[in-house]
Amino acid sequence: MNKKIGIIGCGWLGTHIAERLSNRYEIFPTTTTVSKIDDFKSKGFHPTLVNFPDEINHDMTAWEVAPELDAIIIGIPFSGIRGAQISMTEKRQNLLNFLGNYKGQLFLMSSTGVYPDTEKEFTEDEQPASTVESEQFILEQFPQTNILRLAGLMGDQRLLKNYNISNLDQLVNHIHYADICSVVEKMLDHQSESKVYNIVAPIYPSKEEVINAQKGLSYDGERASVGRTISPAKLISELDFEFQYPDPRYFHL
């Protein structure tokens, strides 16, 4: 009998994860969009329509299926853009109420935006989850939560060449969705708990290098040697993880 996994906030990334895991798990996604319900059902998923507003929803009750789930992945963003002070206390409380007293494996999709905008390499130890408001709130109630700090999400049509980009000499911290799926799959298999990992491709080209590669153009400039980079060394070491897409210049291939 298949195990069961919940994905709270099953958007672009959550759907990729669901499709990757659907041959091994029954998928229970949540969405705020009515039109997605039939789409999820057509894929054999078991969707729930639920919203997490910015004010307390006094009618929010614990997710009925939660006690049956082997793992839950939380894909709702609970932090603002780097440096922005946005109060999400009540939105977070709605999520905590929805989770009830869940005891299983838990994942929170966070962001490498928790690190300062400083030109250096950052590791997880330099920004413990206990010091990050958008991560610490869930650990207080669910200490088993795995925190995955995702770099810029790329793959499919999410390619740098498709966006209006500035600061072309800036180094990128990107991750292909397929590698995020692989990390989650491996952590599920390992029954990982209370881990904090940077999920970032280990090569850091400049934006211009990435865009040129995606357009089939050569790059004649010098690679910047200094920039803000996020290290995936802990992930690679502890999970013996190999990236399918280590170089953002080739995410489109």
Coordinates of N, CA and C in Angstrom, one line a residue:
M1 N 0.8 -1.2 0.0 CA 0.0 0.0 0.0 C 0.9 1.3 0.0
N2 N 0.6 2.2 -0.9 CA 1.3 3.4 -1.0 C 1.3 4.2 0.3
K3 N 2.4 4.9 0.5 CA 2.4 5.9 1.6 C 1.7 7.1 1.1
K4 N 1.4 8.0 2.1 CA 0.6 9.2 1.8 C 1.4 10.5 2.1
I5 N 1.4 11.5 1.2 CA 2.1 12.7 1.4 C 1.2 13.9 1.1
G6 N 1.2 14.9 2.0 CA 0.5 16.1 1.8 C 1.4 17.2 1.4
I7 N 0.9 18.1 0.5 CA 1.6 19.2 0.0 C 0.7 20.4 0.2
I8 N 1.0 21.2 1.2 CA 0.3 22.4 1.5 C 0.8 23.6 0.7
G9 N -0.1 24.1 -0.2 CA 0.3 25.1 -1.1 C 1.0 24.5 -2.3
C10 N 0.2 23.8 -3.1 CA 0.8 23.0 -4.2 C 0.7 23.8 -5.5
G11 N 1.7 24.6 -5.6 CA 1.9 25.5 -6.8 C 2.8 24.9 -7.8
W12 N 3.6 25.7 -8.5 CA 4.5 25.2 -9.5 C 5.4 24.2 -9.0
L13 N 6.1 24.5 -8.0 CA 7.1 23.5 -7.4 C 6.4 22.3 -6.8
G14 N 5.4 22.5 -6.0 CA 4.6 21.5 -5.4 C 4.1 20.4 -6.4
T15 N 3.6 20.9 -7.5 CA 3.1 20.0 -8.5 C 4.2 19.2 -9.1
H16 N 5.4 19.8 -9.3 CA 6.5 19.0 -9.8 C 6.9 17.9 -8.8
I17 N 6.9 18.2 -7.5 CA 7.2 17.2 -6.5 C 6.1 16.2 -6.5
A18 N 4.9 16.6 -6.6 CA 3.8 15.6 -6.5 C 3.9 14.6 -7.7
E19 N 4.2 15.1 -8.9 CA 4.3 14.3 -10.1 C 5.4 13.3 -9.9
R20 N 6.6 13.8 -9.3 CA 7.7 12.9 -9.1 C 7.4 11.8 -8.2
L21 N 6.6 12.1 -7.1 CA 6.4 11.1 -6.0 C 5.1 10.2 -6.2
S22 N 4.4 10.6 -7.3 CA 3.0 10.0 -7.4 C 3.0 8.5 -7.6
N23 N 4.2 7.9 -8.1 CA 4.2 6.5 -8.3 C 4.5 5.7 -7.0
R24 N 4.9 6.5 -6.0 CA 5.2 5.8 -4.7 C 4.3 6.3 -3.5
Y25 N 3.7 7.4 -3.7 CA 2.8 8.0 -2.7 C 1.5 8.4 -3.2
E26 N 0.5 8.3 -2.3 CA -0.8 9.0 -2.6 C -0.6 10.4 -2.3
I27 N -1.1 11.3 -3.2 CA -0.8 12.7 -3.0 C -2.0 13.5 -2.6
F28 N -1.9 14.3 -1.5 CA -2.9 15.1 -0.9 C -2.5 16.5 -1.0
P29 N -2.8 17.2 -2.1 CA -2.4 18.6 -2.2 C -3.4 19.6 -1.7
T30 N -3.1 20.8 -1.2 CA -4.0 21.8 -1.0 C -3.8 22.9 -2.0
T31 N -4.9 23.7 -2.3 CA -4.8 24.8 -3.2 C -5.8 25.8 -2.8
T32 N -5.6 27.1 -3.2 CA -6.5 28.2 -2.9 C -7.4 28.4 -4.2
T33 N -7.1 27.7 -5.2 CA -7.7 27.9 -6.5 C -8.7 26.8 -6.9
V34 N -10.0 27.2 -7.0 CA -11.1 26.2 -7.3 C -10.8 25.4 -8.6
S35 N -10.3 26.2 -9.6 CA -10.1 25.5 -10.9 C -9.0 24.4 -10.9
K36 N -8.2 24.4 -9.9 CA -7.1 23.4 -9.8 C -7.6 22.1 -9.2
I37 N -8.8 22.1 -8.6 CA -9.3 20.9 -7.9 C -9.5 19.8 -9.0
D38 N -10.2 20.1 -10.1 CA -10.4 19.1 -11.1 C -9.1 18.6 -11.7
D39 N -8.2 19.6 -11.9 CA -6.9 19.2 -12.5 C -6.2 18.2 -11.6
F40 N -6.2 18.5 -10.3 CA -5.5 17.6 -9.4 C -6.2 16.2 -9.4
K41 N -7.5 16.2 -9.4 CA -8.3 15.0 -9.4 C -8.0 14.1 -10.6
S42 N -7.8 14.8 -11.8 CA -7.5 14.1 -13.0 C -6.2 13.4 -13.0
K43 N -5.3 13.9 -12.1 CA -4.0 13.3 -11.9 C -4.0 12.2 -10.9
G44 N -5.1 11.9 -10.3 CA -5.2 10.9 -9.2 C -4.9 11.4 -7.8
F45 N -4.8 12.7 -7.7 CA -4.5 13.3 -6.4 C -5.8 13.5 -5.6
H46 N -5.7 13.8 -4.3 CA -6.8 14.0 -3.4 C -6.7 15.4 -2.8
P47 N -7.3 16.4 -3.6 CA -7.1 17.8 -3.2 C -8.0 18.3 -2.1
T48 N -7.5 19.4 -1.4 CA -8.3 20.1 -0.4 C -8.2 21.6 -0.8
L49 N -9.4 22.3 -0.8 CA -9.4 23.7 -1.0 C -9.3 24.4 0.3
V50 N -8.3 25.2 0.5 CA -8.1 25.9 1.8 C -7.2 27.1 1.5
N51 N -7.5 28.2 2.3 CA -6.8 29.4 2.1 C -6.2 29.8 3.5
F52 N -5.0 30.5 3.5 CA -4.3 30.9 4.7 C -4.2 32.4 4.7
P53 N -5.3 33.1 5.1 CA -5.3 34.6 5.0 C -4.4 35.2 6.0
D54 N -4.2 36.5 5.8 CA -3.2 37.3 6.6 C -3.9 37.7 7.9
E55 N -5.1 37.4 8.1 CA -5.8 37.6 9.4 C -6.2 36.3 10.0
I56 N -6.4 36.2 11.3 CA -6.8 34.9 11.9 C -8.1 34.4 11.3
N57 N -8.1 33.2 10.9 CA -9.4 32.5 10.5 C -9.9 31.7 11.6
H58 N -10.9 32.2 12.3 CA -11.4 31.5 13.5 C -12.1 30.2 13.2
D59 N -12.4 30.0 11.9 CA -13.0 28.7 11.5 C -12.0 27.7 11.1
M60 N -10.7 28.0 11.1 CA -9.6 27.1 10.7 C -9.5 25.9 11.7
T61 N -9.7 24.7 11.1 CA -9.6 23.5 12.0 C -8.5 22.7 11.4
A62 N -8.1 21.7 12.2 CA -7.0 20.8 11.8 C -7.4 20.0 10.6
W63 N -6.4 19.8 9.7 CA -6.6 19.1 8.4 C -7.0 17.6 8.7
E64 N -8.2 17.2 8.3 CA -8.7 15.9 8.6 C -7.8 14.8 8.2
V65 N -7.2 14.9 7.1 CA -6.4 13.8 6.6 C -5.0 13.7 7.2
A66 N -4.6 14.8 7.9 CA -3.2 14.9 8.4 C -2.7 13.7 9.2
P67 N -3.6 13.1 10.1 CA -3.1 11.9 10.9 C -2.8 10.7 10.0
E68 N -3.3 10.7 8.8 CA -3.0 9.6 7.9 C -1.8 9.7 7.1
L69 N -1.2 11.0 7.1 CA -0.1 11.3 6.2 C 1.2 10.9 6.8
D70 N 2.1 10.3 5.9 CA 3.4 10.0 6.4 C 4.4 11.2 6.4
A71 N 4.1 12.2 5.5 CA 4.9 13.4 5.5 C 4.0 14.5 4.9
I72 N 4.4 15.7 5.3 CA 3.7 16.9 4.8 C 4.8 17.9 4.3
I73 N 4.6 18.5 3.1 CA 5.5 19.5 2.6 C 4.8 20.8 2.6
I74 N 5.3 21.8 3.2 CA 4.7 23.2 3.2 C 5.4 24.1 2.2
G75 N 4.6 24.4 1.2 CA 5.1 25.2 0.1 C 4.7 26.7 0.1
I76 N 4.0 27.1 1.1 CA 3.5 28.5 1.2 C 4.7 29.4 1.7
P77 N 4.9 30.5 1.0 CA 6.0 31.4 1.4 C 5.6 32.1 2.7
F78 N 6.4 32.1 3.7 CA 6.2 32.8 5.0 C 7.2 33.9 5.3
S79 N 7.9 34.3 4.3 CA 8.9 35.4 4.5 C 8.7 36.4 3.3
G80 N 9.1 37.6 3.5 CA 9.0 38.6 2.4 C 10.3 38.6 1.6
I81 N 10.4 39.4 0.6 CA 11.6 39.6 -0.1 C 12.7 40.0 0.8
R82 N 14.0 39.6 0.5 CA 15.1 39.9 1.4 C 15.1 41.3 1.9
G83 N 15.1 41.5 3.2 CA 15.1 42.8 3.8 C 13.8 43.4 4.1
A84 N 12.7 42.8 3.5 CA 11.4 43.4 3.7 C 10.8 42.9 5.1
Q85 N 10.3 43.8 5.8 CA 9.7 43.4 7.1 C 8.1 43.3 6.9
I86 N 7.7 42.1 6.8 CA 6.3 41.8 6.6 C 5.7 40.9 7.7
S87 N 4.8 41.4 8.4 CA 4.2 40.6 9.5 C 3.3 39.5 9.0
M88 N 3.7 38.3 9.2 CA 2.9 37.1 8.8 C 2.4 36.3 10.0
T89 N 2.4 36.9 11.2 CA 2.1 36.2 12.4 C 0.8 35.4 12.3
E90 N -0.2 36.1 11.8 CA -1.6 35.5 11.8 C -1.7 34.5 10.7
K91 N -1.1 34.7 9.6 CA -1.0 33.7 8.5 C -0.4 32.5 8.9
R92 N 0.7 32.6 9.7 CA 1.5 31.4 10.2 C 0.6 30.7 11.2
Q93 N -0.1 31.4 12.0 CA -1.0 30.8 13.0 C -2.1 30.0 12.4
N94 N -2.6 30.5 11.3 CA -3.6 29.7 10.5 C -3.0 28.4 10.0
L95 N -1.8 28.4 9.6 CA -1.1 27.1 9.2 C -0.9 26.2 10.3
L96 N -0.5 26.7 11.5 CA -0.2 25.9 12.6 C -1.5 25.2 13.1
N97 N -2.6 26.0 13.0 CA -3.9 25.4 13.4 C -4.4 24.3 12.4
F98 N -4.0 24.5 11.1 CA -4.4 23.5 10.1 C -3.6 22.2 10.3
L99 N -2.3 22.3 10.8 CA -1.5 21.2 11.0 C -1.9 20.4 12.3
G100 N -2.6 21.1 13.2 CA -3.1 20.4 14.4 C -1.9 19.9 15.3
N101 N -1.9 18.6 15.6 CA -0.8 18.1 16.4 C -0.1 17.0 15.6
Y102 N 0.2 17.3 14.3 CA 0.8 16.4 13.4 C 2.1 15.9 13.9
K103 N 2.3 14.6 13.8 CA 3.6 14.0 14.4 C 4.5 13.5 13.4
G104 N 4.1 13.5 12.1 CA 4.9 12.8 11.0 C 6.1 13.7 10.5
Q105 N 6.7 13.3 9.4 CA 7.8 14.0 8.8 C 7.3 15.3 8.2
L106 N 8.0 16.3 8.4 CA 7.5 17.7 7.9 C 8.6 18.4 7.2
F107 N 8.3 19.1 6.2 CA 9.2 19.9 5.4 C 8.7 21.3 5.3
L108 N 9.5 22.3 5.5 CA 9.1 23.7 5.2 C 10.0 24.2 4.1
M109 N 9.4 24.7 3.0 CA 10.2 25.3 1.9 C 10.5 26.7 2.2
S110 N 11.7 27.0 2.6 CA 12.2 28.3 2.9 C 13.0 28.9 1.7
S111 N 13.8 29.8 2.0 CA 14.5 30.5 0.9 C 15.9 30.9 1.3
T112 N 16.8 31.0 0.3 CA 18.2 31.5 0.6 C 18.1 33.0 0.8
G113 N 17.0 33.6 0.7 CA 16.8 35.0 1.0 C 17.0 35.3 2.5
V114 N 17.1 34.3 3.3 CA 17.3 34.5 4.8 C 18.7 35.0 5.0
Y115 N 19.6 34.8 4.0 CA 21.0 35.3 4.2 C 21.1 36.7 3.8
P116 N 22.0 37.5 4.4 CA 22.2 38.9 4.1 C 22.7 39.1 2.7
D117 N 22.5 40.3 2.2 CA 23.0 40.6 0.8 C 24.5 41.1 0.9
T118 N 25.3 40.1 1.2 CA 26.7 40.4 1.4 C 27.6 39.5 0.5
E119 N 28.7 40.0 0.0 CA 29.5 39.3 -1.0 C 30.4 38.3 -0.2
K120 N 29.9 37.1 0.1 CA 30.6 36.1 0.7 C 29.9 34.8 0.5
E121 N 30.5 33.7 0.9 CA 29.8 32.4 0.9 C 29.1 32.1 2.2
F122 N 27.8 31.7 2.2 CA 27.1 31.4 3.4 C 26.8 30.0 3.5
T123 N 26.9 29.5 4.8 CA 26.6 28.1 5.2 C 25.4 28.2 6.1
E124 N 24.7 27.1 6.3 CA 23.6 27.0 7.2 C 23.9 27.5 8.6
D125 N 25.1 27.2 9.1 CA 25.5 27.5 10.5 C 25.5 29.0 10.8
E126 N 25.7 29.8 9.7 CA 25.8 31.2 9.9 C 24.5 31.9 10.1
Q127 N 23.4 31.1 9.8 CA 22.0 31.7 10.0 C 21.2 30.5 10.6
P128 N 21.3 30.2 11.9 CA 20.5 29.1 12.4 C 19.0 29.4 12.3
A129 N 18.3 28.3 12.1 CA 16.8 28.5 11.9 C 16.2 29.2 13.1
S130 N 16.8 29.0 14.3 CA 16.2 29.6 15.5 C 16.3 31.1 15.5
T131 N 17.1 31.7 14.6 CA 17.3 33.1 14.5 C 16.5 33.7 13.3
V132 N 15.8 32.8 12.5 CA 15.1 33.3 11.3 C 13.6 33.2 11.6
E133 N 13.0 34.3 11.7 CA 11.6 34.4 12.1 C 10.7 33.5 11.3
S134 N 10.9 33.5 10.0 CA 10.0 32.7 9.0 C 10.3 31.2 9.1
E135 N 11.3 30.8 9.9 CA 11.5 29.4 10.1 C 11.3 28.9 11.5
Q136 N 11.7 29.8 12.4 CA 11.6 29.5 13.8 C 10.2 29.2 14.3
F137 N 9.2 29.9 13.7 CA 7.8 29.8 14.2 C 7.3 28.4 14.1
I138 N 7.7 27.6 13.1 CA 7.2 26.3 13.0 C 8.0 25.3 13.9
L139 N 9.2 25.6 14.1 CA 10.0 24.7 14.9 C 9.6 24.7 16.4
E140 N 9.0 25.8 16.8 CA 8.5 25.8 18.2 C 7.4 24.8 18.4
Q141 N 6.6 24.6 17.5 CA 5.5 23.6 17.6 C 5.8 22.3 17.0
F142 N 6.7 22.3 16.0 CA 7.0 21.0 15.3 C 8.5 21.0 15.1
P143 N 9.2 20.6 16.2 CA 10.7 20.6 16.1 C 11.3 19.6 15.1
Q144 N 10.4 18.6 14.6 CA 10.9 17.7 13.6 C 11.0 18.2 12.2
T145 N 10.6 19.5 12.1 CA 10.5 20.1 10.7 C 11.9 20.2 10.1
N146 N 12.0 19.7 8.8 CA 13.1 20.0 7.9 C 13.0 21.3 7.2
I147 N 14.0 22.1 7.3 CA 14.0 23.5 6.6 C 14.8 23.4 5.4
L148 N 14.2 23.6 4.2 CA 14.9 23.5 2.9 C 15.0 25.0 2.4
R149 N 16.2 25.5 2.4 CA 16.4 26.9 1.9 C 16.7 26.8 0.4
L150 N 15.7 27.2 -0.4 CA 15.7 27.0 -1.8 C 16.3 28.3 -2.5
A151 N 17.2 28.1 -3.4 CA 17.8 29.1 -4.2 C 16.7 29.5 -5.3
G152 N 17.0 30.4 -6.2 CA 16.1 30.8 -7.3 C 15.6 29.6 -8.1
L153 N 14.3 29.4 -8.1 CA 13.7 28.2 -8.7 C 13.7 28.3 -10.2
M154 N 14.3 27.3 -10.9 CA 14.4 27.3 -12.3 C 14.1 26.0 -12.9
G155 N 14.0 26.0 -14.3 CA 13.6 24.8 -15.0 C 12.4 25.0 -15.8
D156 N 12.1 24.1 -16.8 CA 11.0 24.3 -17.7 C 11.1 25.7 -18.4
Q157 N 10.0 26.5 -18.3 CA 10.0 27.8 -18.9 C 10.6 28.9 -17.9
R158 N 11.0 28.4 -16.7 CA 11.6 29.4 -15.8 C 13.1 29.4 -16.1
L159 N 13.4 30.3 -17.1 CA 14.8 30.5 -17.5 C 15.1 31.9 -17.5
L160 N 16.3 32.3 -17.1 CA 16.7 33.7 -16.9 C 16.5 34.5 -18.2
K161 N 16.7 33.9 -19.4 CA 16.6 34.6 -20.6 C 15.1 35.1 -20.8
N162 N 14.2 34.6 -20.1 CA 12.8 34.9 -20.3 C 12.4 36.1 -19.4
Y163 N 13.3 36.7 -18.6 CA 13.0 37.7 -17.7 C 13.8 39.0 -18.0
N164 N 13.3 40.1 -17.5 CA 14.0 41.4 -17.7 C 15.0 41.5 -16.6
I165 N 16.3 41.3 -16.9 CA 17.3 41.1 -15.8 C 18.3 42.3 -15.8
S166 N 18.6 42.7 -14.6 CA 19.6 43.7 -14.3 C 20.8 43.1 -13.6
N167 N 21.8 43.9 -13.5 CA 23.1 43.5 -12.8 C 23.6 42.2 -13.4
L168 N 23.9 42.2 -14.7 CA 24.3 41.0 -15.4 C 25.6 40.4 -14.9
D169 N 26.4 41.1 -14.2 CA 27.7 40.6 -13.8 C 27.5 39.8 -12.4
Q170 N 26.3 39.9 -11.8 CA 26.1 39.3 -10.5 C 26.1 37.8 -10.6
L171 N 26.6 37.1 -9.7 CA 26.6 35.6 -9.6 C 25.2 35.1 -9.2
V172 N 24.8 34.0 -9.8 CA 23.5 33.5 -9.5 C 23.6 32.3 -8.5
N173 N 22.6 32.3 -7.7 CA 22.3 31.1 -6.8 C 21.0 30.5 -7.3
H174 N 21.0 29.5 -8.1 CA 19.9 28.9 -8.7 C 19.8 27.4 -8.4
I175 N 18.6 26.9 -8.6 CA 18.4 25.4 -8.4 C 17.3 25.0 -9.4
H176 N 17.6 23.8 -10.0 CA 16.6 23.2 -10.9 C 15.6 22.4 -10.1
Y177 N 14.3 22.6 -10.5 CA 13.2 21.9 -9.7 C 13.5 20.4 -9.6
A178 N 14.1 19.8 -10.6 CA 14.3 18.3 -10.6 C 15.2 18.0 -9.4
D179 N 16.2 18.8 -9.1 CA 17.1 18.5 -8.0 C 16.4 18.7 -6.6
I180 N 15.5 19.7 -6.6 CA 14.7 19.8 -5.3 C 13.9 18.5 -5.1
C181 N 13.2 18.0 -6.2 CA 12.5 16.8 -6.1 C 13.3 15.6 -5.6
S182 N 14.6 15.6 -6.1 CA 15.5 14.5 -5.7 C 15.9 14.6 -4.2
V183 N 16.1 15.9 -3.7 CA 16.4 16.1 -2.3 C 15.3 15.6 -1.4
V184 N 14.1 16.0 -1.8 CA 12.9 15.6 -1.0 C 12.7 14.1 -1.0
E185 N 12.9 13.5 -2.1 CA 12.7 12.0 -2.2 C 13.8 11.3 -1.3
K186 N 15.0 11.8 -1.4 CA 16.0 11.2 -0.6 C 15.8 11.4 0.9
M187 N 15.4 12.6 1.3 CA 15.1 12.8 2.7 C 13.9 12.0 3.2
L188 N 12.9 11.8 2.4 CA 11.8 10.9 2.7 C 12.3 9.5 3.0
D189 N 13.1 9.0 2.1 CA 13.7 7.7 2.2 C 14.5 7.5 3.5
H190 N 15.2 8.6 3.8 CA 16.1 8.6 5.0 C 15.4 8.9 6.3
Q191 N 14.1 9.2 6.2 CA 13.3 9.7 7.4 C 14.0 10.8 8.1
S192 N 14.5 11.7 7.3 CA 15.2 12.9 7.9 C 14.3 13.7 8.8
E193 N 14.8 14.2 9.9 CA 14.1 15.1 10.7 C 15.0 16.2 11.2
S194 N 14.4 17.4 11.4 CA 15.1 18.6 12.1 C 16.4 19.0 11.3
K195 N 16.4 18.8 10.0 CA 17.6 19.2 9.2 C 17.4 20.6 8.6
V196 N 18.4 21.3 8.4 CA 18.4 22.6 7.6 C 19.4 22.5 6.5
Y197 N 18.9 22.6 5.3 CA 19.8 22.4 4.1 C 19.6 23.6 3.1
N198 N 20.8 24.1 2.6 CA 20.7 25.0 1.4 C 20.6 24.1 0.2
I199 N 19.5 24.4 -0.6 CA 19.3 23.6 -1.8 C 19.7 24.5 -3.0
V200 N 20.9 24.5 -3.4 CA 21.5 25.4 -4.4 C 22.5 24.6 -5.3
A201 N 22.4 24.9 -6.6 CA 23.3 24.3 -7.5 C 24.7 24.8 -7.1
P202 N 25.8 23.9 -7.2 CA 27.1 24.2 -6.7 C 28.0 25.0 -7.6
I203 N 27.5 25.4 -8.7 CA 28.2 26.3 -9.6 C 27.5 27.6 -9.7
Y204 N 28.3 28.7 -9.7 CA 27.7 30.1 -9.6 C 28.2 30.9 -10.8
P205 N 27.7 30.7 -12.0 CA 28.0 31.6 -13.1 C 27.3 33.0 -12.9
S206 N 27.7 34.0 -13.7 CA 27.0 35.3 -13.7 C 25.7 35.2 -14.5
K207 N 24.9 36.1 -14.2 CA 23.6 36.2 -15.0 C 23.8 36.2 -16.5
E208 N 24.8 37.0 -16.9 CA 25.1 37.1 -18.3 C 25.6 35.8 -18.9
E209 N 26.4 35.1 -18.2 CA 26.8 33.7 -18.7 C 25.6 32.8 -18.9
V210 N 24.7 32.8 -17.9 CA 23.5 32.0 -18.0 C 22.7 32.3 -19.2
I211 N 22.4 33.6 -19.3 CA 21.5 34.1 -20.4 C 22.1 33.8 -21.7
N212 N 23.4 34.0 -21.9 CA 24.1 33.7 -23.2 C 24.0 32.3 -23.5
A213 N 24.3 31.4 -22.5 CA 24.2 30.0 -22.7 C 22.8 29.5 -23.2
Q214 N 21.8 30.1 -22.5 CA 20.4 29.8 -22.9 C 20.0 30.3 -24.3
K215 N 20.7 31.3 -24.7 CA 20.4 31.9 -26.1 C 21.3 31.3 -27.1
G216 N 22.2 30.4 -26.7 CA 23.2 29.8 -27.6 C 24.3 30.7 -28.1
L217 N 24.6 31.7 -27.2 CA 25.7 32.6 -27.5 C 26.9 32.3 -26.7
S218 N 28.0 32.7 -27.2 CA 29.3 32.5 -26.4 C 29.4 33.6 -25.4
Y219 N 30.3 33.4 -24.4 CA 30.5 34.4 -23.4 C 32.0 34.7 -23.4
D220 N 32.3 36.0 -23.6 CA 33.7 36.4 -23.7 C 34.2 37.1 -22.5
G221 N 33.4 37.4 -21.5 CA 33.7 38.2 -20.4 C 34.5 37.4 -19.4
E222 N 35.0 38.0 -18.3 CA 35.7 37.4 -17.3 C 34.7 37.0 -16.2
R223 N 34.8 35.8 -15.6 CA 33.9 35.4 -14.6 C 34.3 36.1 -13.3
A224 N 33.3 36.6 -12.6 CA 33.5 37.3 -11.3 C 33.9 36.2 -10.3
S225 N 34.9 36.6 -9.5 CA 35.4 35.6 -8.5 C 34.8 35.9 -7.1
V226 N 34.1 37.0 -7.0 CA 33.6 37.4 -5.7 C 32.1 37.7 -5.9
G227 N 31.3 37.2 -4.9 CA 29.9 37.5 -4.9 C 29.2 36.8 -3.8
R228 N 27.9 37.0 -3.7 CA 27.1 36.4 -2.6 C 26.7 35.0 -3.1
T229 N 27.3 34.0 -2.5 CA 27.0 32.6 -2.9 C 26.6 31.8 -1.6
I230 N 25.7 30.8 -1.9 CA 25.1 30.0 -0.9 C 25.7 28.5 -1.0
S231 N 26.3 28.0 0.0 CA 26.9 26.7 -0.1 C 26.0 25.5 0.1
P232 N 26.0 24.5 -0.8 CA 25.3 23.3 -0.6 C 26.1 22.2 0.0
A233 N 27.3 22.5 0.5 CA 28.3 21.5 1.0 C 27.7 20.6 2.0
K234 N 26.9 21.1 2.9 CA 26.3 20.3 4.0 C 25.3 19.2 3.4
L235 N 24.5 19.7 2.4 CA 23.6 18.8 1.7 C 24.3 17.6 1.0
I236 N 25.4 18.0 0.3 CA 26.2 17.1 -0.5 C 26.8 16.0 0.5
S237 N 27.3 16.5 1.6 CA 28.1 15.7 2.5 C 27.1 14.7 3.3
E238 N 26.1 15.3 3.8 CA 25.2 14.5 4.7 C 24.3 13.5 4.0
L239 N 23.8 13.9 2.8 CA 22.9 13.1 2.0 C 23.7 12.4 0.9
D240 N 25.0 12.6 0.7 CA 25.7 12.0 -0.4 C 25.0 12.4 -1.7
F241 N 24.7 13.7 -1.8 CA 23.8 14.1 -2.9 C 24.6 14.5 -4.1
E242 N 24.1 14.0 -5.3 CA 24.7 14.4 -6.6 C 23.7 15.2 -7.4
F243 N 24.0 16.4 -7.8 CA 23.1 17.2 -8.6 C 22.9 16.7 -10.0
Q244 N 21.7 16.6 -10.5 CA 21.5 16.3 -11.9 C 21.8 17.5 -12.7
Y245 N 21.6 18.7 -12.2 CA 21.8 20.0 -12.9 C 22.7 20.9 -12.0
P246 N 24.0 20.6 -12.0 CA 24.9 21.4 -11.1 C 25.2 22.8 -11.6
D247 N 25.0 23.0 -12.9 CA 25.4 24.3 -13.5 C 24.2 25.0 -14.1
P248 N 23.9 26.2 -13.6 CA 22.7 26.9 -14.1 C 22.8 27.3 -15.6
R249 N 24.0 27.3 -16.1 CA 24.0 27.6 -17.6 C 23.4 26.5 -18.4
Y250 N 23.2 25.3 -17.9 CA 22.6 24.2 -18.7 C 21.3 23.7 -18.2
F251 N 20.6 24.5 -17.4 CA 19.3 24.1 -16.9 C 18.3 23.9 -18.0
H252 N 18.5 24.6 -19.2 CA 17.6 24.5 -20.3 C 17.7 23.3 -21.2
L253 N 18.8 22.5 -20.9 CA 19.0 21.3 -21.7 C 18.4 20.1 -21.2

